[in-house]
């Protein structure tokens, strides 16, 4: 079996880059801005951050969304400081921002495009957020935007044709209970590993802000926009295998290390982990709707998933797959338009 390919967004600033196709993810941070401010105002103990504040973004990609997220945190800390001390934070607090992502992330684009007016020192932290990437008690506030949905590996049995949980789809569609349970079990292990690592790295009382999409309880992944994206990629890969462009074995050995949890599953994972107090679980209404226009549908799927497909099928297979995805998006226009909505969340965690 080939090793699990790493998720990495398409880098650079070109027309096919993640940078150009991530406005949906950015819109969540923008829509959550006020709630982020309220969460920091209510939960941050100012004594912890008297002279300097370290903010870390886990799964930052190549920008620019990460700049919006960290600025939102910094603004909130400054406002709280101003309100509670009557002093100007500019004279008294220094900010350090740590940008974490996989070593294969395009950190060059990230650092080349750092906002010129920023008022923070920056550093890159390469490495997998499933493990420790920082020293103990070394940051105050962490953010993860659209990065709390990954798994470190495909659950055992999912790729084994002889197993009772063999999954012919490329992701957890939600329609096979045993497959869903296997994905949930692996996801629980991995997300608890993320929480364990962050709990060690955060100062006592420090905060983690998780932003992303989850499913409303009872909704199945394939009923949602993102599930349809994955269904159409899977169907396109199977078509390419039938045409002999890629090997069927390659398609069968490909599954996506992603699990979009239901709201109650996320709550249970956090509670069972026990390292954090759940201070808020906000349903964020964001104005952007994901596009059902076939070209944009395929292009944004390619910006997020092109890297992982290239790693498994090579560049030609990836390009052909997304050409088919665009054609299938035309055929499935009504299904895409009528996709059930997921829930965009802001989860506020305070380290116990
Ligand atoms: C959907 S993107 C979100 C990027 C950014 N936070 C945003 O709001 O646009 C997910 C990011 O998580 C990163 N990622 C995935 N697995 C990771 C891991 N194990 N460790 C660190 N970063 C990871 C990917 O490389 C990617 O940049």
Coordinates of C-alpha atoms and ligand atoms in Angstrom, one line a residue:
X1 CA 0.0 0.0 0.0
X2 CA 1.3 3.5 -0.8
X3 CA 2.0 5.8 2.2
X4 CA -0.8 8.2 3.1
X5 CA -0.2 11.3 0.9
X6 CA 0.2 14.6 2.8
X7 CA -2.4 17.3 2.4
X8 CA -1.0 20.3 0.9
X9 CA -2.7 23.2 -0.9
X10 CA -1.6 24.3 -4.3
X11 CA 1.0 27.0 -3.6
X12 CA 2.0 30.2 -5.3
X13 CA -0.2 33.1 -6.4
X14 CA -1.3 31.8 -9.8
X15 CA -4.8 31.4 -11.1
X16 CA -5.0 27.8 -9.8
X17 CA -3.5 28.5 -6.4
X18 CA -5.2 27.9 -3.0
X19 CA -4.5 31.6 -2.4
X20 CA -6.8 32.5 -5.3
X21 CA -9.4 29.9 -4.4
X22 CA -9.9 30.2 -0.6
X23 CA -12.3 33.1 -0.2
X24 CA -14.9 30.8 1.2
X25 CA -12.5 29.8 4.0
X26 CA -11.6 33.4 4.6
X27 CA -15.2 34.5 4.8
X28 CA -15.7 32.3 7.8
X29 CA -12.9 34.1 9.7
X30 CA -14.4 37.5 8.7
X31 CA -17.9 36.5 9.7
X32 CA -16.6 35.2 13.1
X33 CA -14.5 38.3 13.8
X34 CA -16.9 39.7 16.3
X35 CA -17.4 36.4 18.1
X36 CA -13.6 35.9 18.2
X37 CA -13.3 39.3 19.9
X38 CA -16.0 38.4 22.4
X39 CA -14.4 35.1 23.1
X40 CA -11.0 36.7 23.8
X41 CA -12.6 39.5 25.8
X42 CA -14.4 37.0 28.0
X43 CA -11.8 34.2 28.4
X44 CA -8.3 35.7 28.1
X45 CA -6.6 36.4 31.4
X46 CA -4.6 39.6 30.7
X47 CA -2.0 38.8 33.4
X48 CA -0.9 35.9 31.2
X49 CA 0.2 38.2 28.4
X50 CA 1.6 41.2 30.2
X51 CA 4.6 42.0 27.9
X52 CA 4.3 39.7 24.9
X53 CA 1.6 37.6 23.3
X54 CA 2.4 34.6 21.2
X55 CA -0.3 33.7 18.6
X56 CA 0.0 30.5 16.6
X57 CA -1.9 29.4 13.5
X58 CA -2.0 25.7 12.8
X59 CA -2.5 24.7 9.2
X60 CA -1.8 28.2 7.9
X61 CA -1.4 27.4 4.2
X62 CA 0.3 30.0 2.0
X63 CA -1.9 32.9 2.9
X64 CA -3.7 35.2 2.9
X65 CA -6.5 33.8 5.2
X66 CA -4.0 33.2 8.0
X67 CA -3.2 37.0 8.1
X68 CA -6.9 37.7 8.5
X69 CA -7.2 35.2 11.3
X70 CA -4.2 36.2 13.3
X71 CA -5.0 39.9 12.9
X72 CA -8.5 39.2 14.2
X73 CA -6.9 37.7 17.4
X74 CA -4.4 40.5 17.8
X75 CA -7.1 43.2 17.4
X76 CA -9.2 41.4 20.1
X77 CA -6.3 41.3 22.5
X78 CA -5.4 44.9 21.9
X79 CA -9.0 46.0 22.4
X80 CA -9.2 44.1 25.7
X81 CA -6.0 45.6 26.9
X82 CA -7.1 49.1 26.0
X83 CA -10.4 48.6 27.7
X84 CA -9.1 47.1 30.9
X85 CA -5.9 49.1 31.4
X86 CA -6.7 52.4 29.8
X87 CA -3.2 52.1 28.2
X88 CA -2.1 51.9 24.6
X89 CA -1.1 48.3 23.8
X90 CA 1.3 49.6 21.2
X91 CA 3.6 50.8 23.9
X92 CA 3.3 47.8 26.1
X93 CA 2.7 44.5 24.3
X94 CA 4.7 42.8 21.6
X95 CA 3.2 40.1 19.4
X96 CA 4.9 37.1 18.0
X97 CA 3.0 35.0 15.4
X98 CA 3.9 31.4 14.6
X99 CA 2.8 30.0 11.3
X100 CA 2.5 26.2 11.3
X101 CA 1.9 23.9 8.3
X102 CA 3.4 20.8 6.8
X103 CA 7.0 21.1 5.5
X104 CA 5.7 20.9 1.9
X105 CA 3.6 24.0 2.4
X106 CA 4.5 27.0 0.3
X107 CA 6.1 29.1 3.1
X108 CA 7.9 31.2 0.6
X109 CA 4.7 32.7 -0.7
X110 CA 3.4 33.1 2.9
X111 CA 6.5 35.1 4.0
X112 CA 6.7 37.1 0.7
X113 CA 3.1 38.3 1.2
X114 CA 3.2 39.1 4.9
X115 CA 1.1 42.3 5.4
X116 CA 3.5 45.2 5.3
X117 CA 1.6 47.1 8.0
X118 CA 1.7 44.1 10.5
X119 CA 2.6 44.8 14.1
X120 CA 4.0 41.4 14.9
X121 CA 7.2 39.3 14.6
X122 CA 6.7 36.2 12.5
X123 CA 8.2 32.8 12.3
X124 CA 7.4 29.6 10.5
X125 CA 6.9 26.3 12.3
X126 CA 7.1 23.4 9.9
X127 CA 5.7 20.0 11.0
X128 CA 2.6 18.0 11.5
X129 CA 0.1 19.4 14.0
X130 CA -0.8 15.9 15.1
X131 CA 2.5 16.0 17.0
X132 CA 4.1 18.5 19.2
X133 CA 5.6 21.3 17.1
X134 CA 6.4 23.8 19.9
X135 CA 8.0 23.8 23.3
X136 CA 5.8 23.4 26.4
X137 CA 3.8 26.4 27.5
X138 CA 5.1 28.6 24.6
X139 CA 2.0 30.2 23.1
X140 CA -1.1 32.0 24.4
X141 CA -3.7 31.8 21.7
X142 CA -4.0 29.3 18.9
X143 CA -6.2 29.4 15.8
X144 CA -7.0 26.6 13.3
X145 CA -9.2 27.6 10.4
X146 CA -10.4 24.7 8.2
X147 CA -7.7 22.4 9.5
X148 CA -9.4 20.4 12.3
X149 CA -11.0 18.0 9.7
X150 CA -7.9 16.0 8.8
X151 CA -6.9 12.5 9.8
X152 CA -3.4 11.2 10.0
X153 CA -4.1 8.0 8.1
X154 CA -6.8 5.9 6.5
X155 CA -8.6 3.7 9.0
X156 CA -7.4 0.0 8.9
X157 CA -9.6 -2.2 6.7
X158 CA -11.0 0.7 4.5
X159 CA -8.6 -0.1 1.6
X160 CA -8.8 -3.9 2.0
X161 CA -11.2 -5.5 -0.5
X162 CA -11.6 -8.5 1.9
X163 CA -12.5 -6.4 4.8
X164 CA -16.1 -5.9 6.0
X165 CA -15.4 -2.2 6.0
X166 CA -13.8 -2.0 2.5
X167 CA -14.8 1.4 1.1
X168 CA -15.3 1.7 -2.6
X169 CA -15.9 5.4 -2.3
X170 CA -12.9 7.8 -1.9
X171 CA -14.3 9.3 1.3
X172 CA -16.7 8.7 4.1
X173 CA -20.0 9.4 2.4
X174 CA -22.0 8.8 5.6
X175 CA -24.2 6.1 4.0
X176 CA -22.3 3.0 5.3
X177 CA -22.5 2.8 9.1
X178 CA -19.5 0.6 9.5
X179 CA -17.3 2.8 7.3
X180 CA -18.5 5.8 9.1
X181 CA -17.6 4.3 12.5
X182 CA -14.1 3.4 11.3
X183 CA -13.6 7.0 10.1
X184 CA -15.0 8.4 13.3
X185 CA -12.8 6.2 15.4
X186 CA -9.6 7.3 13.5
X187 CA -10.7 10.9 13.5
X188 CA -11.3 10.8 17.3
X189 CA -7.8 9.5 17.9
X190 CA -6.3 12.1 15.6
X191 CA -8.2 15.1 16.8
X192 CA -7.5 14.1 20.4
X193 CA -3.8 14.0 19.5
X194 CA -4.1 17.6 18.2
X195 CA -5.7 18.7 21.4
X196 CA -3.1 16.8 23.6
X197 CA -0.2 18.5 21.7
X198 CA -1.8 22.0 21.9
X199 CA -2.6 21.5 25.6
X200 CA 1.1 20.9 26.3
X201 CA 2.2 23.8 24.1
X202 CA -0.3 26.4 25.5
X203 CA 0.4 28.4 28.6
X204 CA -2.1 27.5 31.4
X205 CA -5.4 29.3 30.7
X206 CA -4.4 29.8 27.0
X207 CA -7.0 29.6 24.3
X208 CA -7.6 27.6 21.2
X209 CA -10.0 28.9 18.5
X210 CA -11.2 26.2 16.1
X211 CA -13.0 27.4 13.0
X212 CA -14.3 25.1 10.2
X213 CA -17.3 23.2 8.9
X214 CA -19.1 20.4 10.6
X215 CA -22.3 18.5 9.8
X216 CA -25.6 19.1 11.5
X217 CA -26.4 15.9 13.5
X218 CA -27.9 13.3 11.1
X219 CA -26.7 15.0 7.9
X220 CA -24.7 12.7 5.7
X221 CA -21.5 14.0 4.1
X222 CA -22.6 13.1 0.5
X223 CA -25.7 15.3 1.0
X224 CA -23.5 18.4 1.4
X225 CA -21.5 20.5 -1.1
X226 CA -18.1 19.1 0.1
X227 CA -19.4 15.6 0.0
X228 CA -20.6 16.1 -3.6
X229 CA -17.2 17.5 -4.5
X230 CA -15.6 14.3 -3.2
X231 CA -18.2 12.0 -4.9
X232 CA -17.6 13.7 -8.2
X233 CA -13.8 13.4 -7.9
X234 CA -14.3 9.7 -7.0
X235 CA -16.6 9.1 -10.0
X236 CA -14.1 10.9 -12.3
X237 CA -11.2 8.8 -11.1
X238 CA -13.2 5.6 -11.7
X239 CA -14.0 6.9 -15.3
X240 CA -10.3 7.5 -15.9
X241 CA -9.6 3.9 -14.7
X242 CA -12.2 2.5 -17.1
X243 CA -10.6 4.5 -19.9
X244 CA -7.2 3.0 -18.9
X245 CA -5.7 6.4 -18.2
X246 CA -4.9 5.5 -14.6
X247 CA -4.9 2.0 -12.9
X248 CA -8.0 0.8 -11.1
X249 CA -5.8 -0.5 -8.3
X250 CA -4.5 3.1 -7.8
X251 CA -8.1 4.3 -7.5
X252 CA -9.0 1.5 -5.1
X253 CA -6.0 2.3 -2.9
X254 CA -7.0 6.0 -2.7
X255 CA -9.1 7.3 0.2
X256 CA -9.2 10.8 1.6
X257 CA -7.9 11.5 5.0
X258 CA -10.7 13.8 5.9
X259 CA -13.6 13.5 8.2
X260 CA -16.3 16.1 8.6
X261 CA -17.7 15.4 12.0
X262 CA -21.2 16.0 13.2
X263 CA -21.6 18.7 15.9
X264 CA -22.3 16.2 18.7
X265 CA -19.3 14.1 17.7
X266 CA -17.0 17.2 18.0
X267 CA -18.5 18.0 21.4
X268 CA -17.9 14.4 22.6
X269 CA -14.3 14.4 21.4
X270 CA -13.5 17.6 23.3
X271 CA -15.3 16.4 26.4
X272 CA -13.5 13.0 26.3
X273 CA -10.1 14.6 25.7
X274 CA -10.6 16.6 28.9
X275 CA -7.7 19.0 28.5
X276 CA -9.9 22.0 27.6
X277 CA -13.0 23.7 28.9
X278 CA -15.5 24.3 26.0
X279 CA -16.2 28.0 26.4
X280 CA -18.2 28.4 23.2
X281 CA -19.6 26.5 20.2
X282 CA -20.9 29.1 17.8
X283 CA -22.9 28.6 14.7
X284 CA -21.4 31.2 12.4
X285 CA -23.6 32.4 9.5
X286 CA -21.3 33.4 6.7
X287 CA -22.6 35.3 3.7
X288 CA -20.6 33.4 1.0
X289 CA -22.2 30.4 -0.6
X290 CA -19.9 27.9 -2.2
X291 CA -20.2 28.2 -6.0
X292 CA -22.2 25.8 -8.1
X293 CA -20.9 27.3 -11.3
X294 CA -19.1 24.2 -12.8
X295 CA -15.8 26.0 -13.6
X296 CA -15.4 27.5 -10.2
X297 CA -16.6 24.3 -8.5
X298 CA -13.9 22.3 -10.2
X299 CA -11.2 25.0 -9.8
X300 CA -11.7 25.4 -6.1
X301 CA -11.7 21.6 -5.6
X302 CA -8.5 21.5 -7.6
X303 CA -6.8 24.2 -5.5
X304 CA -7.5 22.2 -2.3
X305 CA -7.3 18.6 -3.5
X306 CA -5.0 18.9 -6.6
X307 CA -1.9 18.3 -4.5
X308 CA -3.1 15.2 -2.9
X309 CA -4.3 13.8 -6.2
X310 CA -1.0 14.6 -7.9
X311 CA 0.9 12.8 -5.2
X312 CA -1.2 9.6 -5.9
X313 CA -2.0 9.7 -9.6
X314 CA 0.7 12.0 -11.1
X315 CA 0.0 15.4 -12.6
X316 CA -1.6 14.2 -15.8
X317 CA -4.1 12.0 -13.9
X318 CA -4.9 14.9 -11.7
X319 CA -5.5 17.3 -14.5
X320 CA -7.7 14.9 -16.4
X321 CA -9.7 14.1 -13.2
X322 CA -10.5 17.7 -12.7
X323 CA -11.6 18.2 -16.3
X324 CA -14.1 15.4 -15.7
X325 CA -15.1 16.9 -12.4
X326 CA -16.1 20.1 -14.3
X327 CA -18.1 18.1 -16.8
X328 CA -19.8 16.2 -14.0
X329 CA -20.5 19.5 -12.1
X330 CA -22.6 20.5 -15.2
X331 CA -24.5 17.2 -15.1
X332 CA -25.0 17.5 -11.3
X333 CA -25.9 21.2 -11.2
X334 CA -29.2 20.6 -9.5
X335 CA -27.8 18.3 -6.9
X336 CA -25.0 20.9 -6.1
X337 CA -27.5 23.7 -5.9
X338 CA -29.7 21.7 -3.5
X339 CA -26.9 20.4 -1.3
X340 CA -27.8 20.5 2.4
X341 CA -25.9 23.1 4.3
X342 CA -23.3 22.2 6.8
X343 CA -22.6 24.3 9.9
X344 CA -19.7 26.7 10.1
X345 CA -18.4 26.8 13.7
X346 CA -16.2 28.7 16.0
X347 CA -15.2 26.5 18.9
X348 CA -13.6 28.3 21.8
X349 CA -11.4 26.2 24.1
X350 CA -9.7 27.2 27.3
X351 CA -6.8 25.1 28.5
X352 CA -7.6 23.6 31.9
Ligands
LIG1 C1 -8.0 23.9 3.9 S1 -6.4 24.5 4.3 C2 -6.8 25.8 5.4 C3 -5.7 26.9 5.3 C4 -5.9 28.1 6.1 N1 -6.0 27.9 7.6 C5 -7.1 28.9 5.6 O1 -7.9 29.3 6.5 O2 -7.2 29.1 4.4 C6 -5.7 23.3 5.4 C7 -4.3 23.5 5.7 O3 -3.9 22.5 6.7 C8 -2.6 22.0 6.4 N2 -2.4 20.7 7.0 C9 -3.0 19.5 6.7 N3 -2.5 18.6 7.5 C10 -1.6 19.1 8.3 C11 -0.8 18.6 9.4 N4 -0.8 17.3 9.7 N5 0.0 19.5 10.0 C12 0.0 20.8 9.7 N6 -0.7 21.3 8.7 C13 -1.5 20.5 8.0 C14 -2.6 22.0 4.9 O4 -1.3 21.9 4.4 C15 -3.3 23.2 4.6 O5 -2.5 24.3 4.4

